[in-house]
């Protein structure tokens, strides 16, 4: 393992020797030093990044248009947010918990990069939690607009055209509360607001993308985030698993609470995320590897926490959603050392290739990060 640790120890932001062919990337040309597969992955990454700034501008325009719409209705005494509005804002919107694709949404796979038209879309802007739950119903055909940082590129590229948009900006679903040792976090709480949350959630939040994204993205959207664009998503999920967090959701059968790992396994379809509850751990640990770009992408992240249930370990970046490393936890409970327990990580995770890293690299990186997170936990941080 020592060779592997040397391989991954270099921090992404350390100076590196300019590679031959660097000038080709500056011109937007293929780097002759890269394999064809690597060139394709880099091109995919550039395409994903290309829509980022436009997507953020569209998010702000959609929020402003939606709030202007509800203000106009309030002034004219037509404050009935249970009814869908047939007039659409001059931009776009999203779905479930902020950034989730749901049923009833039309896709156009062949349009490519084009402007988005929502002339036929219907909108509702609830002003309370109850109104949001009522408007969501069973979630059929509903696109929930929260932070919008994930699916806006889908709309910007013409791959997503929602029919019914539920805008949660005024639903009162944001904020962090403390009561009887429990921490309750609303689904609309931004990632930036979580930077001072209990560890390892705070560390995970501080390492999400960049300040612009953190200020816009929401906890609910991160929980519902599907993998896509050749990169893993859901940076906060591993921390929530480690903290034994529970998720409160609403749907056709009413409200219910479930452990975060069960929610992730079942999927967010038909469920509106309302809040997350967790308790501060006795100790915590965090380790991650990132790839720098216009903002940093997390290749893998490992979170560990000592809770009332014992030590829990969550891993993100090793699959479509974060997962709980039960084999690692069992090894620790059996008295194994951090290094020995870390070797069990690959019994829980099956890393895949994507635009950030190969499965081969992740398989060698994961045990190292698990051991570092457990060492961090042992240090009482």
Coordinates of C-alpha atoms in Angstrom, one line a residue:
X1 CA 0.0 0.0 0.0
X2 CA 2.9 2.4 0.5
X3 CA 3.4 2.7 -3.3
X4 CA -0.3 3.6 -3.7
X5 CA -0.1 6.1 -0.9
X6 CA 2.8 7.8 -2.6
X7 CA 0.8 7.8 -5.8
X8 CA -2.2 9.6 -4.3
X9 CA -0.5 11.8 -1.7
X10 CA 0.0 14.8 -4.1
X11 CA -2.6 17.4 -3.5
X12 CA -4.3 18.6 -6.7
X13 CA -3.4 22.2 -6.2
X14 CA 0.4 21.7 -5.9
X15 CA 2.5 23.0 -8.8
X16 CA 3.2 20.5 -11.5
X17 CA 5.6 20.4 -14.4
X18 CA 4.0 21.5 -17.6
X19 CA 3.4 18.5 -19.8
X20 CA 4.3 18.3 -23.4
X21 CA 1.2 19.1 -25.4
X22 CA -0.2 21.6 -22.8
X23 CA -0.3 24.3 -25.5
X24 CA -2.7 22.1 -27.5
X25 CA -5.3 22.2 -24.7
X26 CA -4.9 26.0 -24.6
X27 CA -6.0 26.1 -28.2
X28 CA -8.9 23.7 -27.6
X29 CA -7.2 21.0 -29.6
X30 CA -6.6 17.4 -28.6
X31 CA -3.5 16.7 -26.5
X32 CA -1.4 14.2 -28.5
X33 CA 0.1 12.9 -25.2
X34 CA -3.3 11.5 -24.1
X35 CA -5.0 8.3 -25.2
X36 CA -8.2 8.4 -27.2
X37 CA -10.2 7.4 -24.2
X38 CA -8.6 10.1 -22.0
X39 CA -9.3 12.7 -24.8
X40 CA -13.0 11.7 -24.9
X41 CA -13.3 12.0 -21.1
X42 CA -11.7 15.4 -21.1
X43 CA -14.0 16.5 -23.9
X44 CA -17.0 15.3 -21.9
X45 CA -15.8 17.2 -18.9
X46 CA -15.4 20.4 -21.0
X47 CA -19.0 20.0 -22.3
X48 CA -20.3 19.7 -18.7
X49 CA -18.3 22.7 -17.6
X50 CA -19.3 24.7 -20.6
X51 CA -22.9 25.1 -19.5
X52 CA -22.1 26.0 -15.9
X53 CA -22.1 29.8 -16.1
X54 CA -25.1 29.9 -18.4
X55 CA -26.9 27.5 -16.0
X56 CA -26.3 29.7 -13.0
X57 CA -27.6 32.8 -14.8
X58 CA -30.7 30.8 -15.7
X59 CA -31.2 29.8 -12.1
X60 CA -31.2 33.4 -11.0
X61 CA -33.5 34.5 -13.7
X62 CA -35.9 31.6 -12.9
X63 CA -36.0 32.5 -9.2
X64 CA -36.5 36.2 -9.9
X65 CA -39.3 35.5 -12.4
X66 CA -41.0 33.1 -10.1
X67 CA -40.9 35.5 -7.1
X68 CA -42.0 38.4 -9.3
X69 CA -45.0 36.2 -10.4
X70 CA -46.1 35.5 -6.8
X71 CA -45.6 39.1 -5.8
X72 CA -47.9 40.2 -8.6
X73 CA -50.6 37.7 -7.6
X74 CA -50.4 38.9 -4.0
X75 CA -50.9 42.5 -5.0
X76 CA -53.9 41.6 -7.0
X77 CA -55.4 39.4 -4.3
X78 CA -55.1 36.1 -6.1
X79 CA -53.0 34.3 -3.6
X80 CA -54.0 30.7 -4.3
X81 CA -50.8 28.7 -4.4
X82 CA -52.6 25.4 -4.6
X83 CA -53.4 26.0 -8.2
X84 CA -51.0 25.5 -11.0
X85 CA -50.2 28.7 -13.0
X86 CA -50.4 28.5 -16.8
X87 CA -48.1 31.5 -17.3
X88 CA -44.4 30.5 -17.3
X89 CA -41.4 32.6 -16.3
X90 CA -39.0 33.4 -19.2
X91 CA -36.6 30.6 -18.4
X92 CA -36.5 27.2 -16.9
X93 CA -36.9 25.0 -13.8
X94 CA -36.2 21.7 -12.2
X95 CA -37.3 18.8 -10.1
X96 CA -37.4 16.7 -6.8
X97 CA -35.6 18.2 -3.9
X98 CA -33.9 20.6 -6.2
X99 CA -32.1 18.7 -8.8
X100 CA -33.8 15.4 -9.6
X101 CA -35.4 14.1 -12.8
X102 CA -38.8 12.6 -12.2
X103 CA -41.5 10.9 -14.2
X104 CA -43.7 12.9 -16.6
X105 CA -40.9 15.0 -17.9
X106 CA -40.3 15.1 -21.6
X107 CA -36.8 14.6 -23.0
X108 CA -35.5 15.5 -26.5
X109 CA -32.2 13.6 -27.0
X110 CA -31.5 15.0 -30.4
X111 CA -31.9 18.7 -29.9
X112 CA -28.4 19.3 -28.5
X113 CA -27.3 22.7 -27.3
X114 CA -30.2 25.1 -27.9
X115 CA -32.4 27.6 -26.1
X116 CA -35.1 26.4 -23.8
X117 CA -38.8 27.0 -24.3
X118 CA -41.3 26.5 -21.4
X119 CA -44.3 28.2 -23.0
X120 CA -46.5 25.2 -22.1
X121 CA -45.2 24.8 -18.5
X122 CA -47.3 25.4 -15.4
X123 CA -45.8 26.9 -12.3
X124 CA -46.7 27.0 -8.6
X125 CA -44.9 28.9 -5.8
X126 CA -46.0 27.6 -2.4
X127 CA -45.5 29.9 0.6
X128 CA -45.6 27.2 3.3
X129 CA -44.5 23.6 3.9
X130 CA -48.1 22.4 3.8
X131 CA -48.7 24.1 0.5
X132 CA -45.6 22.6 -1.0
X133 CA -46.6 19.1 0.1
X134 CA -50.1 19.6 -1.3
X135 CA -48.9 20.9 -4.6
X136 CA -46.4 18.0 -4.9
X137 CA -49.0 15.3 -4.4
X138 CA -47.6 12.0 -5.5
X139 CA -44.9 13.7 -7.6
X140 CA -46.2 12.6 -11.0
X141 CA -45.0 15.0 -13.7
X142 CA -43.8 17.5 -11.1
X143 CA -40.5 19.3 -11.5
X144 CA -39.3 20.7 -8.2
X145 CA -37.2 23.9 -8.4
X146 CA -34.8 24.4 -5.5
X147 CA -31.1 25.2 -6.2
X148 CA -31.1 24.1 -9.8
X149 CA -27.3 23.6 -10.1
X150 CA -27.5 20.1 -11.5
X151 CA -30.4 19.9 -14.0
X152 CA -30.1 23.5 -15.4
X153 CA -27.4 22.3 -17.8
X154 CA -29.8 19.5 -18.9
X155 CA -32.4 22.2 -19.7
X156 CA -29.8 24.5 -21.1
X157 CA -28.7 21.7 -23.5
X158 CA -32.3 21.0 -24.5
X159 CA -32.4 17.5 -22.9
X160 CA -35.1 18.3 -20.4
X161 CA -38.4 20.1 -20.7
X162 CA -40.5 20.0 -17.5
X163 CA -44.3 20.3 -17.7
X164 CA -45.2 21.2 -14.1
X165 CA -42.7 23.3 -12.0
X166 CA -42.9 23.5 -8.2
X167 CA -40.8 26.4 -7.0
X168 CA -39.7 26.1 -3.3
X169 CA -38.0 29.4 -2.8
X170 CA -40.8 30.6 -0.4
X171 CA -41.9 27.3 1.1
X172 CA -40.1 27.8 4.4
X173 CA -38.0 24.7 4.0
X174 CA -34.6 26.2 4.8
X175 CA -32.7 26.7 8.0
X176 CA -30.8 24.8 10.7
X177 CA -32.4 24.1 14.1
X178 CA -31.1 22.6 17.3
X179 CA -33.3 20.9 19.9
X180 CA -32.6 18.2 22.5
X181 CA -29.2 17.4 21.0
X182 CA -30.6 16.9 17.5
X183 CA -29.8 19.1 14.5
X184 CA -32.6 19.6 12.0
X185 CA -31.7 20.9 8.5
X186 CA -34.3 22.0 6.0
X187 CA -34.2 20.7 2.5
X188 CA -33.8 24.2 1.0
X189 CA -30.7 25.0 3.1
X190 CA -27.8 25.8 0.9
X191 CA -24.5 24.0 0.9
X192 CA -22.8 27.2 1.9
X193 CA -25.0 27.4 5.1
X194 CA -23.7 23.9 6.0
X195 CA -20.0 24.8 6.1
X196 CA -20.2 25.2 9.9
X197 CA -22.4 22.1 10.4
X198 CA -21.3 19.2 12.6
X199 CA -18.3 17.3 11.2
X200 CA -17.9 15.6 8.8
X201 CA -20.8 17.3 7.1
X202 CA -19.1 20.7 7.5
X203 CA -15.9 19.4 5.7
X204 CA -17.9 17.8 3.0
X205 CA -19.9 21.1 2.4
X206 CA -16.7 23.2 2.2
X207 CA -15.3 20.9 -0.5
X208 CA -18.3 21.0 -2.8
X209 CA -17.4 22.7 -6.1
X210 CA -16.8 26.5 -5.6
X211 CA -18.5 29.3 -3.7
X212 CA -21.0 30.1 -6.5
X213 CA -22.3 26.5 -6.5
X214 CA -22.3 26.2 -2.7
X215 CA -24.4 29.4 -2.4
X216 CA -27.0 28.0 -4.8
X217 CA -27.1 24.2 -4.3
X218 CA -29.3 22.8 -1.6
X219 CA -29.2 19.9 0.8
X220 CA -32.3 18.3 -0.7
X221 CA -31.0 18.6 -4.2
X222 CA -27.7 17.0 -3.2
X223 CA -29.6 14.1 -1.6
X224 CA -31.7 13.6 -4.8
X225 CA -28.8 14.2 -7.2
X226 CA -28.5 11.5 -9.9
X227 CA -25.2 10.6 -11.3
X228 CA -24.7 12.0 -14.8
X229 CA -22.4 13.9 -17.1
X230 CA -19.7 11.4 -16.6
X231 CA -19.1 12.5 -13.0
X232 CA -20.4 11.3 -9.5
X233 CA -22.6 13.6 -7.5
X234 CA -24.1 13.9 -4.0
X235 CA -21.0 15.1 -2.1
X236 CA -22.9 15.5 1.2
X237 CA -24.4 12.0 1.1
X238 CA -21.4 10.2 2.6
X239 CA -21.3 12.6 5.6
X240 CA -25.0 12.1 6.2
X241 CA -24.6 8.3 6.2
X242 CA -21.7 8.5 8.7
X243 CA -23.8 10.7 11.0
X244 CA -26.7 8.3 10.9
X245 CA -29.0 11.0 9.6
X246 CA -32.6 10.5 8.8
X247 CA -34.6 12.0 6.0
X248 CA -38.2 13.3 6.3
X249 CA -40.1 13.2 3.0
X250 CA -43.7 13.6 1.7
X251 CA -45.5 11.7 -1.0
X252 CA -48.8 10.0 -1.9
X253 CA -48.8 8.0 1.4
X254 CA -48.1 11.1 3.5
X255 CA -44.9 12.0 5.4
X256 CA -42.4 9.5 6.6
X257 CA -38.9 9.3 8.0
X258 CA -36.1 6.9 6.9
X259 CA -32.4 6.4 7.4
X260 CA -30.5 8.3 4.7
X261 CA -29.0 5.1 3.3
X262 CA -32.4 3.6 2.9
X263 CA -33.7 6.7 1.2
X264 CA -30.8 6.7 -1.3
X265 CA -31.3 3.0 -2.0
X266 CA -35.0 3.4 -2.7
X267 CA -34.6 6.6 -4.8
X268 CA -36.3 10.0 -4.6
X269 CA -39.0 9.4 -7.2
X270 CA -42.4 10.3 -5.8
X271 CA -40.9 11.8 -2.6
X272 CA -40.4 15.5 -1.7
X273 CA -37.5 16.0 0.7
X274 CA -38.6 18.2 3.6
X275 CA -35.7 18.0 6.2
X276 CA -32.8 16.0 7.5
X277 CA -32.2 15.2 11.2
X278 CA -28.9 14.2 12.8
X279 CA -27.0 14.2 16.1
X280 CA -23.5 15.6 16.6
X281 CA -21.0 12.7 16.8
X282 CA -18.4 12.1 19.5
X283 CA -15.6 12.0 16.9
X284 CA -15.4 12.4 13.2
X285 CA -13.0 11.9 10.3
X286 CA -12.9 13.0 6.7
X287 CA -10.6 12.3 3.7
X288 CA -11.1 13.1 0.0
X289 CA -9.3 13.3 -3.3
X290 CA -10.3 16.0 -5.8
X291 CA -9.5 17.0 -9.3
X292 CA -9.1 20.7 -10.0
X293 CA -11.0 22.4 -12.8
X294 CA -12.9 25.7 -13.0
X295 CA -14.1 24.3 -9.7
X296 CA -12.9 21.1 -7.9
X297 CA -14.6 17.8 -8.6
X298 CA -14.5 15.2 -5.9
X299 CA -13.2 11.9 -7.1
X300 CA -13.8 10.0 -3.9
X301 CA -14.7 11.1 -0.3
X302 CA -14.8 9.0 2.9
X303 CA -16.5 10.2 6.0
X304 CA -16.4 8.5 9.4
X305 CA -18.2 9.3 12.7
X306 CA -18.6 7.7 16.1
X307 CA -22.3 7.8 16.9
X308 CA -24.5 6.1 19.5
X309 CA -24.5 3.1 17.1
X310 CA -20.7 2.9 17.0
X311 CA -18.4 3.9 14.2
X312 CA -20.1 4.5 10.8
X313 CA -18.4 5.0 7.5
X314 CA -19.8 6.6 4.3
X315 CA -18.2 6.6 0.9
X316 CA -19.2 8.9 -2.0
X317 CA -17.8 8.8 -5.6
X318 CA -17.7 5.0 -5.8
X319 CA -21.1 4.7 -7.4
X320 CA -24.3 6.5 -8.4
X321 CA -25.0 7.3 -4.8
X322 CA -23.0 7.3 -1.6
X323 CA -22.9 4.0 0.3
X324 CA -22.4 2.7 3.8
X325 CA -19.2 0.7 4.3
X326 CA -20.6 -2.0 6.5
X327 CA -17.6 -4.4 6.1
X328 CA -15.3 -1.7 7.3
X329 CA -17.6 -1.0 10.3
X330 CA -17.8 -4.7 11.1
X331 CA -14.0 -5.0 11.0
X332 CA -13.6 -2.1 13.4
X333 CA -16.2 -3.5 15.7
X334 CA -14.2 -6.8 15.7
X335 CA -11.1 -5.0 16.9
X336 CA -9.2 -4.6 13.5
X337 CA -6.8 -1.8 13.1
X338 CA -7.6 1.2 10.9
X339 CA -5.3 -0.1 8.2
X340 CA -6.7 -3.6 8.2
X341 CA -10.3 -2.4 8.3
X342 CA -9.6 -0.1 5.3
X343 CA -8.8 -3.1 3.2
X344 CA -12.5 -4.2 3.5
X345 CA -13.7 -1.1 1.7
X346 CA -13.7 -2.8 -1.7
X347 CA -16.1 -5.4 -0.3
X348 CA -18.6 -2.6 -0.1
X349 CA -17.9 -0.5 -3.1
X350 CA -17.4 -1.4 -6.8
X351 CA -15.8 1.8 -8.4
X352 CA -16.6 2.6 -12.0
X353 CA -14.9 4.5 -14.8
X354 CA -16.1 8.1 -15.4
X355 CA -14.8 11.4 -16.6
X356 CA -12.8 12.1 -13.4
X357 CA -11.0 8.8 -12.8
X358 CA -10.8 5.2 -13.8
X359 CA -12.1 2.3 -11.8
X360 CA -8.5 1.1 -11.5
X361 CA -7.4 4.3 -9.8
X362 CA -10.4 4.4 -7.5
X363 CA -9.8 0.8 -6.4
X364 CA -6.3 1.8 -5.3
X365 CA -7.3 5.1 -3.8
X366 CA -10.3 4.0 -1.8
X367 CA -8.5 2.0 0.9
X368 CA -6.0 4.8 1.4
X369 CA -8.8 7.4 1.9
X370 CA -10.7 5.1 4.3
X371 CA -7.6 4.6 6.4
X372 CA -6.9 8.4 6.5
X373 CA -10.5 9.1 7.5
X374 CA -10.2 6.5 10.3
X375 CA -6.9 7.9 11.4
X376 CA -8.6 11.3 11.5
X377 CA -11.4 9.8 13.6
X378 CA -8.8 8.3 16.0
X379 CA -7.3 11.8 16.4
X380 CA -10.5 13.0 17.9
X381 CA -11.3 15.5 15.2

